[in-house]
Amino acid sequence: MSLQLLKKLVSTNNSLAAFILRAPIGIILMAHGSQKLFGWFGGYGLEGTGQWMASIGIEPGYLMALLAGSAEFFGGLALLIGLLTRPAAVVVAFTMLIAIFSVHISHGLFLSNGGYEYALSLFVVTFAIAIQGAGRLSIDKAIQEKLS
């Protein structure tokens, strides 16, 4: 990876707002990803999530569960600590778009009916983080300062 590309990936401002957004979203995403990957917090793990995904036409189910769970868990971890925040936020935002259009859109807006409001909220926040960067209190900021 070129130094110029690394500088672009970790570029950020000194705002505290990004931390206020990314820390709780990172924790929430890690929890959701751990449900899919490990079966924690009442989740079904890879096997169960993969079977469910296959049952709604997202094939191959196991692989899709692995990809979605990894995007949420590891993307959430990256957001929480502020490491390669922009690419992590893009991956999570893309994952939320897939969830919206493959699972939730037909159920309308409201989460109580299985709708897309929650996934849309996560999409919007992660998209904003992808634009803004990690901000203060992040590994990206420390790397940026080291490279300057």
mmCIF file of C-alpha atoms in Angstrom:
data_model
loop_
_atom_site.group_PDB
_atom_site.id
_atom_site.type_symbol
_atom_site.label_atom_id
_atom_site.label_comp_id
_atom_site.label_asym_id
_atom_site.label_seq_id
_atom_site.Cartn_x
_atom_site.Cartn_y
_atom_site.Cartn_z
ATOM 1 C CA MET A 1 0.000 0.000 0.000
ATOM 2 C CA SER A 2 1.408 3.352 -0.959
ATOM 3 C CA LEU A 3 1.966 6.002 1.668
ATOM 4 C CA GLN A 4 -0.312 8.379 -0.256
ATOM 5 C CA LEU A 5 -3.192 5.860 -0.175
ATOM 6 C CA LEU A 6 -2.672 5.217 3.537
ATOM 7 C CA LYS A 7 -2.780 8.966 4.202
ATOM 8 C CA LYS A 8 -6.107 9.200 2.348
ATOM 9 C CA LEU A 9 -7.597 6.208 4.182
ATOM 10 C CA VAL A 10 -6.775 7.547 7.654
ATOM 11 C CA SER A 11 -7.356 11.241 6.942
ATOM 12 C CA THR A 12 -9.681 12.810 9.467
ATOM 13 C CA ASN A 13 -10.382 15.967 11.373
ATOM 14 C CA ASN A 14 -10.116 16.590 15.112
ATOM 15 C CA SER A 15 -13.872 16.456 15.746
ATOM 16 C CA LEU A 16 -15.296 14.665 18.750
ATOM 17 C CA ALA A 17 -18.612 14.167 16.898
ATOM 18 C CA ALA A 18 -17.270 11.221 14.887
ATOM 19 C CA PHE A 19 -16.270 9.417 18.078
ATOM 20 C CA ILE A 20 -19.715 10.062 19.570
ATOM 21 C CA LEU A 21 -21.256 8.416 16.485
ATOM 22 C CA ARG A 22 -18.818 5.603 15.847
ATOM 23 C CA ALA A 23 -18.335 4.220 19.380
ATOM 24 C CA PRO A 24 -21.937 3.176 20.101
ATOM 25 C CA ILE A 25 -22.547 2.145 16.482
ATOM 26 C CA GLY A 26 -19.380 0.034 16.622
ATOM 27 C CA ILE A 27 -20.570 -1.706 19.793
ATOM 28 C CA ILE A 28 -24.046 -2.327 18.338
ATOM 29 C CA LEU A 29 -22.594 -3.709 15.102
ATOM 30 C CA MET A 30 -20.190 -5.966 16.998
ATOM 31 C CA ALA A 31 -23.114 -7.365 19.003
ATOM 32 C CA HIS A 32 -25.147 -8.055 15.850
ATOM 33 C CA GLY A 33 -22.163 -9.588 14.091
ATOM 34 C CA SER A 34 -21.413 -11.809 17.082
ATOM 35 C CA GLN A 35 -24.988 -13.136 16.903
ATOM 36 C CA LYS A 36 -24.372 -14.215 13.319
ATOM 37 C CA LEU A 37 -20.810 -15.474 13.750
ATOM 38 C CA PHE A 38 -20.756 -16.978 17.241
ATOM 39 C CA GLY A 39 -24.362 -17.368 18.339
ATOM 40 C CA TRP A 40 -23.838 -14.902 21.198
ATOM 41 C CA PHE A 41 -26.620 -12.725 22.636
ATOM 42 C CA GLY A 42 -29.354 -15.083 21.486
ATOM 43 C CA GLY A 43 -28.089 -15.362 17.916
ATOM 44 C CA TYR A 44 -28.120 -18.479 15.754
ATOM 45 C CA GLY A 45 -24.445 -18.604 14.810
ATOM 46 C CA LEU A 46 -23.161 -19.199 11.299
ATOM 47 C CA GLU A 47 -25.068 -22.422 10.770
ATOM 48 C CA GLY A 48 -28.473 -21.083 11.819
ATOM 49 C CA THR A 49 -28.016 -17.681 10.211
ATOM 50 C CA GLY A 50 -26.808 -19.346 7.023
ATOM 51 C CA GLN A 51 -29.857 -21.598 6.932
ATOM 52 C CA TRP A 52 -32.155 -18.618 7.437
ATOM 53 C CA MET A 53 -30.405 -16.633 4.705
ATOM 54 C CA ALA A 54 -30.694 -19.567 2.315
ATOM 55 C CA SER A 55 -34.388 -19.918 3.181
ATOM 56 C CA ILE A 56 -35.067 -16.352 2.021
ATOM 57 C CA GLY A 57 -33.013 -16.793 -1.156
ATOM 58 C CA ILE A 58 -29.668 -15.334 -0.101
ATOM 59 C CA GLU A 59 -27.342 -18.055 -1.365
ATOM 60 C CA PRO A 60 -25.003 -19.626 -0.452
ATOM 61 C CA GLY A 61 -26.423 -19.034 3.002
ATOM 62 C CA TYR A 62 -23.396 -20.024 5.084
ATOM 63 C CA LEU A 63 -21.033 -17.814 3.074
ATOM 64 C CA MET A 64 -23.457 -14.896 3.139
ATOM 65 C CA ALA A 65 -23.846 -15.275 6.919
ATOM 66 C CA LEU A 66 -20.048 -15.306 7.250
ATOM 67 C CA LEU A 67 -19.724 -12.171 5.122
ATOM 68 C CA ALA A 68 -22.553 -10.266 6.833
ATOM 69 C CA GLY A 69 -21.426 -11.313 10.319
ATOM 70 C CA SER A 70 -17.807 -10.420 9.583
ATOM 71 C CA ALA A 71 -18.744 -7.035 8.109
ATOM 72 C CA GLU A 72 -20.784 -6.250 11.214
ATOM 73 C CA PHE A 73 -18.423 -7.656 13.842
ATOM 74 C CA PHE A 74 -15.052 -6.614 12.417
ATOM 75 C CA GLY A 75 -16.429 -3.432 10.830
ATOM 76 C CA GLY A 76 -17.946 -2.549 14.195
ATOM 77 C CA LEU A 77 -14.642 -3.230 15.937
ATOM 78 C CA ALA A 78 -12.805 -1.009 13.436
ATOM 79 C CA LEU A 79 -15.356 1.764 14.000
ATOM 80 C CA LEU A 80 -15.133 1.429 17.764
ATOM 81 C CA ILE A 81 -11.347 1.805 17.868
ATOM 82 C CA GLY A 82 -11.150 4.124 14.862
ATOM 83 C CA LEU A 83 -8.854 1.980 12.717
ATOM 84 C CA LEU A 84 -9.217 2.277 8.940
ATOM 85 C CA THR A 85 -12.541 3.847 9.758
ATOM 86 C CA ARG A 86 -13.457 5.035 6.281
ATOM 87 C CA PRO A 87 -13.133 1.628 4.571
ATOM 88 C CA ALA A 88 -14.825 -0.113 7.517
ATOM 89 C CA ALA A 89 -17.724 2.348 7.373
ATOM 90 C CA VAL A 90 -18.102 1.808 3.615
ATOM 91 C CA VAL A 91 -18.235 -1.978 4.083
ATOM 92 C CA VAL A 92 -20.830 -1.671 6.853
ATOM 93 C CA ALA A 93 -22.899 0.847 4.855
ATOM 94 C CA PHE A 94 -22.893 -1.527 1.878
ATOM 95 C CA THR A 95 -23.909 -4.408 4.157
ATOM 96 C CA MET A 96 -26.829 -2.349 5.469
ATOM 97 C CA LEU A 97 -27.976 -1.571 1.917
ATOM 98 C CA ILE A 98 -27.981 -5.298 1.153
ATOM 99 C CA ALA A 99 -29.994 -5.938 4.334
ATOM 100 C CA ILE A 100 -32.477 -3.202 3.467
ATOM 101 C CA PHE A 101 -33.138 -4.349 -0.094
ATOM 102 C CA SER A 102 -32.911 -8.120 0.397
ATOM 103 C CA VAL A 103 -34.687 -8.524 3.747
ATOM 104 C CA HIS A 104 -36.470 -5.464 5.094
ATOM 105 C CA ILE A 105 -37.857 -3.307 2.263
ATOM 106 C CA SER A 106 -40.936 -5.449 1.646
ATOM 107 C CA HIS A 107 -41.966 -5.038 5.300
ATOM 108 C CA GLY A 108 -42.218 -1.256 5.160
ATOM 109 C CA LEU A 109 -40.440 1.279 7.322
ATOM 110 C CA PHE A 110 -41.117 0.202 10.874
ATOM 111 C CA LEU A 111 -38.869 -2.279 12.668
ATOM 112 C CA SER A 112 -41.835 -3.658 14.604
ATOM 113 C CA ASN A 113 -43.042 -5.123 11.281
ATOM 114 C CA GLY A 114 -39.565 -6.269 10.213
ATOM 115 C CA GLY A 115 -39.051 -3.034 8.294
ATOM 116 C CA TYR A 116 -35.933 -1.172 7.279
ATOM 117 C CA GLU A 117 -35.832 1.788 9.711
ATOM 118 C CA TYR A 118 -33.008 0.356 11.838
ATOM 119 C CA ALA A 119 -30.847 -0.765 8.907
ATOM 120 C CA LEU A 120 -31.450 2.620 7.268
ATOM 121 C CA SER A 121 -30.300 4.398 10.440
ATOM 122 C CA LEU A 122 -27.128 2.301 10.523
ATOM 123 C CA PHE A 123 -26.576 2.979 6.824
ATOM 124 C CA VAL A 124 -26.902 6.747 7.250
ATOM 125 C CA VAL A 125 -24.572 6.899 10.261
ATOM 126 C CA THR A 126 -21.897 4.707 8.669
ATOM 127 C CA PHE A 127 -22.143 6.635 5.402
ATOM 128 C CA ALA A 128 -21.594 9.882 7.327
ATOM 129 C CA ILE A 129 -18.600 8.352 9.125
ATOM 130 C CA ALA A 130 -17.173 7.218 5.774
ATOM 131 C CA ILE A 131 -17.320 10.824 4.583
ATOM 132 C CA GLN A 132 -16.075 12.452 7.796
ATOM 133 C CA GLY A 133 -13.484 9.959 9.016
ATOM 134 C CA ALA A 134 -12.771 8.787 12.549
ATOM 135 C CA GLY A 135 -12.144 12.147 14.213
ATOM 136 C CA ARG A 136 -10.476 12.569 17.568
ATOM 137 C CA LEU A 137 -9.822 9.597 19.877
ATOM 138 C CA SER A 138 -9.019 7.216 17.041
ATOM 139 C CA ILE A 139 -6.126 5.139 15.829
ATOM 140 C CA ASP A 140 -6.583 6.781 12.415
ATOM 141 C CA LYS A 141 -5.908 10.207 13.974
ATOM 142 C CA ALA A 142 -2.757 8.871 15.649
ATOM 143 C CA ILE A 143 -1.551 7.375 12.345
ATOM 144 C CA GLN A 144 -2.358 10.604 10.521
ATOM 145 C CA GLU A 145 -0.310 12.614 12.987
ATOM 146 C CA LYS A 146 2.569 10.145 12.759
ATOM 147 C CA LEU A 147 2.576 10.387 8.947
ATOM 148 C CA SER A 148 2.498 14.210 8.939
#
